[in-house]
Each structure stands twice: as structure tokens, then as C-alpha cells.
Tab-separated table of C-alpha atoms and ligand atoms in Angstrom:
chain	number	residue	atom	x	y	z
A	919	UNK	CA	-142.444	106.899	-108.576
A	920	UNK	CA	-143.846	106.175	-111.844
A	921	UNK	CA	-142.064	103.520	-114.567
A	922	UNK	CA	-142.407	103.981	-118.131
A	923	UNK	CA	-140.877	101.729	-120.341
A	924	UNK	CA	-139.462	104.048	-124.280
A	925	UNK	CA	-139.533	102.175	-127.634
A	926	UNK	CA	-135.616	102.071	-128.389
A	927	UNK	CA	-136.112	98.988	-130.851
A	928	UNK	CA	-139.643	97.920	-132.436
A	929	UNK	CA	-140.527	94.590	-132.548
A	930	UNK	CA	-140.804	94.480	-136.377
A	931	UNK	CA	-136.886	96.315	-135.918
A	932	UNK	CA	-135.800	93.077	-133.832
A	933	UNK	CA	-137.470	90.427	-135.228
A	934	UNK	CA	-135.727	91.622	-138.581
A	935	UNK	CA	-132.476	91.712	-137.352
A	936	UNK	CA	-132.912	88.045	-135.788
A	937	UNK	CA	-134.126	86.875	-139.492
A	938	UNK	CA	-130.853	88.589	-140.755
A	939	UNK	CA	-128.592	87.007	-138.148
A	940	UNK	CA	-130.663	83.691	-138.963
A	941	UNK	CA	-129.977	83.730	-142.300
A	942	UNK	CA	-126.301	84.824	-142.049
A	943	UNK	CA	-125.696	81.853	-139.547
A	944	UNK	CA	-127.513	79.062	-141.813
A	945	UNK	CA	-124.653	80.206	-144.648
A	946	UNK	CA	-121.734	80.252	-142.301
A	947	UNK	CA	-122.633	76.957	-141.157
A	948	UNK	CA	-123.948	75.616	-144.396
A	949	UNK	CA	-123.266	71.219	-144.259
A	950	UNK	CA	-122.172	71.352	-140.856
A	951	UNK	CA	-124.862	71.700	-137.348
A	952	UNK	CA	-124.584	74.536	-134.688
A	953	UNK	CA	-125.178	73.762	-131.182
A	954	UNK	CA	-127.207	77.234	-129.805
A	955	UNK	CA	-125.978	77.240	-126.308
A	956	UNK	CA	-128.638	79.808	-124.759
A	957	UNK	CA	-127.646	81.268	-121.352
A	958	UNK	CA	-130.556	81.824	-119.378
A	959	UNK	CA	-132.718	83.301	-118.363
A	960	UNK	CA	-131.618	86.792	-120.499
A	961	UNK	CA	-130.605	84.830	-123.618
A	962	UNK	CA	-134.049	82.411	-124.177
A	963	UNK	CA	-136.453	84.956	-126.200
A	964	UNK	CA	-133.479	85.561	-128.320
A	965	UNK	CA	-132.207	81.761	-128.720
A	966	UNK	CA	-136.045	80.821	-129.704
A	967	UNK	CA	-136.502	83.612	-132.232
A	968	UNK	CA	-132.875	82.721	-133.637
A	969	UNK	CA	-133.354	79.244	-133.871
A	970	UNK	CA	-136.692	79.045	-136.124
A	971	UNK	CA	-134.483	81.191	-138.624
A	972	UNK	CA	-131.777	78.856	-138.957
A	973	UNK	CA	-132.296	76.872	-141.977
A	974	UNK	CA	-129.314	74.220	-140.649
A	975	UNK	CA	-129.765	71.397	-137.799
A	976	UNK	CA	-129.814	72.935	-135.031
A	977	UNK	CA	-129.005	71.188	-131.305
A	978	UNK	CA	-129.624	73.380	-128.265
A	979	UNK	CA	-128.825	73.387	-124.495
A	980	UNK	CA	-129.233	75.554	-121.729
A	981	UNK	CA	-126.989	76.705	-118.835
A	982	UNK	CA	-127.509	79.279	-116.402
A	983	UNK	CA	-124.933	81.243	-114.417
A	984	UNK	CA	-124.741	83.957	-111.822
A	985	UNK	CA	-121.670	86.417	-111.413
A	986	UNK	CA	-120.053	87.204	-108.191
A	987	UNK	CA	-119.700	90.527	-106.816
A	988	UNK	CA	-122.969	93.201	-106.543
A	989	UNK	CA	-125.922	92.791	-108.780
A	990	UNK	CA	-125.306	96.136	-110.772
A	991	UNK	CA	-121.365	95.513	-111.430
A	992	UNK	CA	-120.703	91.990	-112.844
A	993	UNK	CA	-117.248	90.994	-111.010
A	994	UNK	CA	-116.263	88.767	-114.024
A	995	UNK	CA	-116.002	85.700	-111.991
A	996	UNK	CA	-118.732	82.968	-113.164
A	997	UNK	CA	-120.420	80.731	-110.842
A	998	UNK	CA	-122.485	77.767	-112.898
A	999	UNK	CA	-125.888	77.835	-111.345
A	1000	UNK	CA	-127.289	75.017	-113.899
A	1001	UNK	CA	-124.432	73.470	-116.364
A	1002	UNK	CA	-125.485	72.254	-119.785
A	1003	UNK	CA	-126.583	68.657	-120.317
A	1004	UNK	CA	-124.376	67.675	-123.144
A	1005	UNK	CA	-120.534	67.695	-123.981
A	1006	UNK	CA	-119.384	70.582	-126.202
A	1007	UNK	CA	-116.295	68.379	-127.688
A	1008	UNK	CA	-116.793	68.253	-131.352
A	1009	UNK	CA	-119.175	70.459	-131.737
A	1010	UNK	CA	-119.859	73.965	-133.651
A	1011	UNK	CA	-120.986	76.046	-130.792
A	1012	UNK	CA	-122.047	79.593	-130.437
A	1013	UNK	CA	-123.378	80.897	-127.215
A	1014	UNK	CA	-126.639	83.268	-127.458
A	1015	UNK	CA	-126.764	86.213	-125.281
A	1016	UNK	CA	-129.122	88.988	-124.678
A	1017	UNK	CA	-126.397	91.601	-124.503
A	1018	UNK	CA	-122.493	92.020	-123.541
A	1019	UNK	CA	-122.141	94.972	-121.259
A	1020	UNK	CA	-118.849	94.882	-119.376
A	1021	UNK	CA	-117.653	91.803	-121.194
A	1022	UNK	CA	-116.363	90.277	-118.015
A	1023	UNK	CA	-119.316	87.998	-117.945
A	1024	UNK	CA	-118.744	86.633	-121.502
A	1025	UNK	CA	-115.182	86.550	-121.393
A	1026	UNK	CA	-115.020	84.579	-118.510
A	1027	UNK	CA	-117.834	81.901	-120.222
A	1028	UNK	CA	-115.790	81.420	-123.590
A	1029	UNK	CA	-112.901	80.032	-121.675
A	1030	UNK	CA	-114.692	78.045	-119.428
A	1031	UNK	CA	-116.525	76.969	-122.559
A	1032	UNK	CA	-113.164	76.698	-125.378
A	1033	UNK	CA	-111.836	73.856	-122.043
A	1034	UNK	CA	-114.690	71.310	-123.266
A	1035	UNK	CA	-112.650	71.092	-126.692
A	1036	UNK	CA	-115.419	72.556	-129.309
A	1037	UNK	CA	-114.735	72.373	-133.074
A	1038	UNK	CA	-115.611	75.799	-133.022
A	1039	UNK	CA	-116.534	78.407	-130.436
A	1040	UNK	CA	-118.348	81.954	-131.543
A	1041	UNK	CA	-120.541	84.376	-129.488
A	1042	UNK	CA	-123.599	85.698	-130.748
A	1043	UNK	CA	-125.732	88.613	-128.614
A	1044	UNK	CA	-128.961	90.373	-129.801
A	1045	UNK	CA	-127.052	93.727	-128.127
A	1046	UNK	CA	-123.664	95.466	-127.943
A	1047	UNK	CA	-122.846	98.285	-125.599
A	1048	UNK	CA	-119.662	98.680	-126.898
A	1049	UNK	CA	-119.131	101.776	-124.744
A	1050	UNK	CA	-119.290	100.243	-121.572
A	1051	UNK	CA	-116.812	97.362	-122.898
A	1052	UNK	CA	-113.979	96.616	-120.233
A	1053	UNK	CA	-112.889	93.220	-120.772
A	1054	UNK	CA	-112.078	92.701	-124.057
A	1055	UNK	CA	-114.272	90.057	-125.546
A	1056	UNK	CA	-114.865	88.783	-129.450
A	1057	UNK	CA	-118.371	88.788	-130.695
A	1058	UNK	CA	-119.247	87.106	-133.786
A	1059	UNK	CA	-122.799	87.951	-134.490
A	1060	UNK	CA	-124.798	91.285	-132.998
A	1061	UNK	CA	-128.042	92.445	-133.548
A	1062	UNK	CA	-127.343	96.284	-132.154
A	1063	UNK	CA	-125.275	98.123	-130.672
A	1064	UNK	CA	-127.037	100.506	-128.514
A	1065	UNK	CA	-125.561	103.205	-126.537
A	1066	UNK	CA	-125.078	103.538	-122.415
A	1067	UNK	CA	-128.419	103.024	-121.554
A	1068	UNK	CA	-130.442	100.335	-119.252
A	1069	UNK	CA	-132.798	98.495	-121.625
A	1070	UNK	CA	-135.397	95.813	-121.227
A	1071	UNK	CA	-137.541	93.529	-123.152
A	1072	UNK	CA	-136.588	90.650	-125.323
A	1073	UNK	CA	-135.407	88.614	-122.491
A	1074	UNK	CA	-133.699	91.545	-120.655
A	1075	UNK	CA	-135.040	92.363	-116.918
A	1076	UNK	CA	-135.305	95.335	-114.466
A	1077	UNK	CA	-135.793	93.183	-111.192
A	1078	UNK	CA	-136.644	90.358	-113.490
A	1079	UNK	CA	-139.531	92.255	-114.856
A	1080	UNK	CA	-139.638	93.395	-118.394
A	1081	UNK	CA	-138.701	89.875	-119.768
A	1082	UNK	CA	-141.462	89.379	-121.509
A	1083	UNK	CA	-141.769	92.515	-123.878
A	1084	UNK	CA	-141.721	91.777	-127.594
A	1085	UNK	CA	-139.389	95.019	-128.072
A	1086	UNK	CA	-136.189	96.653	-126.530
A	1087	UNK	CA	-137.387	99.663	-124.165
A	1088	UNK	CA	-135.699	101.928	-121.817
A	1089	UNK	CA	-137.001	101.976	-118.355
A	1090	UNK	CA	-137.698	105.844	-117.376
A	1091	UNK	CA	-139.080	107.070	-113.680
A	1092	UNK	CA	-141.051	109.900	-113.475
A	1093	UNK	CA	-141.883	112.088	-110.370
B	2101	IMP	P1	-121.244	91.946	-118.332
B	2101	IMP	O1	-120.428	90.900	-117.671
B	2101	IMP	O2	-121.043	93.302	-117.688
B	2101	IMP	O3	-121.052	92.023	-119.831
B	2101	IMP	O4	-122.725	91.613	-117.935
B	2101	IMP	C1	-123.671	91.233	-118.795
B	2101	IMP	C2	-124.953	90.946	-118.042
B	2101	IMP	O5	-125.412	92.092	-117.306
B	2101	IMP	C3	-126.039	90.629	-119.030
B	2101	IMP	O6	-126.070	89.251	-119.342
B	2101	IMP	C4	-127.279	91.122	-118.322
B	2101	IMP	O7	-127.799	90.109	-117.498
B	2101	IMP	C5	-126.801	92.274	-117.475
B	2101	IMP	N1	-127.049	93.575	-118.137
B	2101	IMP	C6	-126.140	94.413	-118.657
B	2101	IMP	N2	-126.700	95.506	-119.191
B	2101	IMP	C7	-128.035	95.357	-119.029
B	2101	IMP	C8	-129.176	96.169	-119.394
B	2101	IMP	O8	-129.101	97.241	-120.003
B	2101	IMP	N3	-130.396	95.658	-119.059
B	2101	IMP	C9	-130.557	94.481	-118.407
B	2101	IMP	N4	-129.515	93.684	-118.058
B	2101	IMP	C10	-128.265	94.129	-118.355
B	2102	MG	MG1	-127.484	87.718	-119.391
């Protein structure tokens, strides 16, 4: 069976949008620092390409964490595969994602997260499928919201392949 991947969002449509969300983020933050915290491996194109557009100081770390439950169906309950290397207390945080499908998995993080007493907590993903939402969950910042579809590209995988595109495709099978 043959794999295509479809152009849903160019690369010149994406790295816009991050510029935008860049420059939107260094005014909401002006005098203060944000603390990017990128969950991997989904969220690390986006956190890179979001970071050079921030014009404020910028602190990053890096956690990674695996859900529970099947690989297609996130259960909602978070186990932390790799925790982050500094304390969040004090801090203006927002957590980069590559997208929020369910919610469950992004719900579950922000609490685990608002426990380590930030200043201030926000969530920030490149992409919304708001349709699919079933845990309610507060995002700050998106980039698109994109209908039912499985995407890749920009950090997103299809058997952790795909990662590396530069755009946001749609995998298709032929035959
Ligand atoms: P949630 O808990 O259902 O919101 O799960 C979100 C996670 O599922 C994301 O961080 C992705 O790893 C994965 N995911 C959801 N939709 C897609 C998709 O369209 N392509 C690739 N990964 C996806
Ligand atoms: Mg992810």
C-alpha cells in the first residue's frame, strides 16, 4: 500500500503563524521572561521555531511523557518518561505542544504542572482539533485549528515518521 503525504498547511503558512504567535507572546510578556516548556518529542520543531521569534528572555526545558492506555486513544493518565530539569515555582510558563486532540493529555499536564507553584501557567499548541475535544482543556495560544484529520510534519509522527517535514500534511494510502 502506497503513502502519500497532502499539503494541508505550507511551510511559508506555518512559519507565519509561528512569527505571529512570536510576536503576540513577546507583547504579552513584555518586562517579564517566559519559560518555553517543550514536550517532546511532538512539541520540539515548534518550540525552536517559536523561540527565535520571541523578542523577550526566553528559558527553556524539556520533558517527555507517555500516556497510558492504547497508542491511538490517549487514556488521559500521564506517565513522566523524562521530567524537566528545573523548578517551575516563580516562573511564567507556557507549555508548547504540537497539537491538543482529545485534551486528556494536556489536561492532565497543566495540573501536574500548576502543583510546582508557577507565577503563571498558559498552553500554547501549533494545532487545535477542536472537534475531537473531550476533556475540556484551556489553550492560550494556537496556530490552527484543523479539522478531524491525522496530520504530520512539524514535529507530528505516523510511526514516528513524518517528524521532520517542514509543513503539516495528511497521510493518504492508496491501493
Ligand atoms: P490528546 O490527549 O488526545 O489530546 O493527545 C494528544 C497527543 O496525541 C498529541 O500530543 C500527539 O502526540 C497525538 N496526536 C493526536 N492527533 C494527532 C495527529 O493528527 N497526528 C499525530 N499525532 C497526533
Ligand atoms: Mg505530543
Amino acid at each position: 500500500m502506497a503513502e502519500r503525504v497532502r499539503v494541508l498547511l505550507s511551510e511559508e503558512e506555518v512559519d507565519a503563524r509561528i512569527k505571529e504567535i512570536g510576536e503576540q507572546i513577546s507583547r504579552d510578556y513584555a518586562g517579564k521572561q517566559v519559560h518555553l516548556l517543550c514536550v517532546l518529542k511532538g512539541g520540539s520543531f515548534f518550540m525552536c521555531e517559536l523561540a527565535k521569534r520571541i523578542t523577550v528572555p526566553v528559558s527553556l526545558d524539556f520533558m517527555s511523557v507517555s500516556s497510558y492506555g492504547s497508542s491511538t486513544k490517549s487514556s488521559g493518565v500521564v506517565k513522566i518518561v523524562k521530567d524537566l530539569d528545573e523548578p517551575l515555582k516563580d516562573k511564567d510558563v507556557i507549555i508548547v505542544e504540537d497539537i491538543v486532540d482529545s485534551g486528556r493529555t494536556l489536561s492532565y499536564l497543566m495540573e501536574m504542572m500548576r502543583d510546582r507553584g508557577p507565577r503563571s501557567l498558559k498552553l500554547c499548541t501549533l494545532l487545535d482539533k477542536p472537534e475531537r475535544r473531550v476533556v475540556d482543556v484551556k489553550v492560550d495560544y494556537t496556530g490552527f485549528q484543523i479539522p478531524d484529520e491525522f496530520v504530520v510534519g512539524y514535529g507530528l509522527d505516523y510511526d514516528q515518521r513524518y517528524r521532520n517535514l517542514p509543513y503539516i500534511g495528511v497521510v493518504e494510502f492508496d491501493g
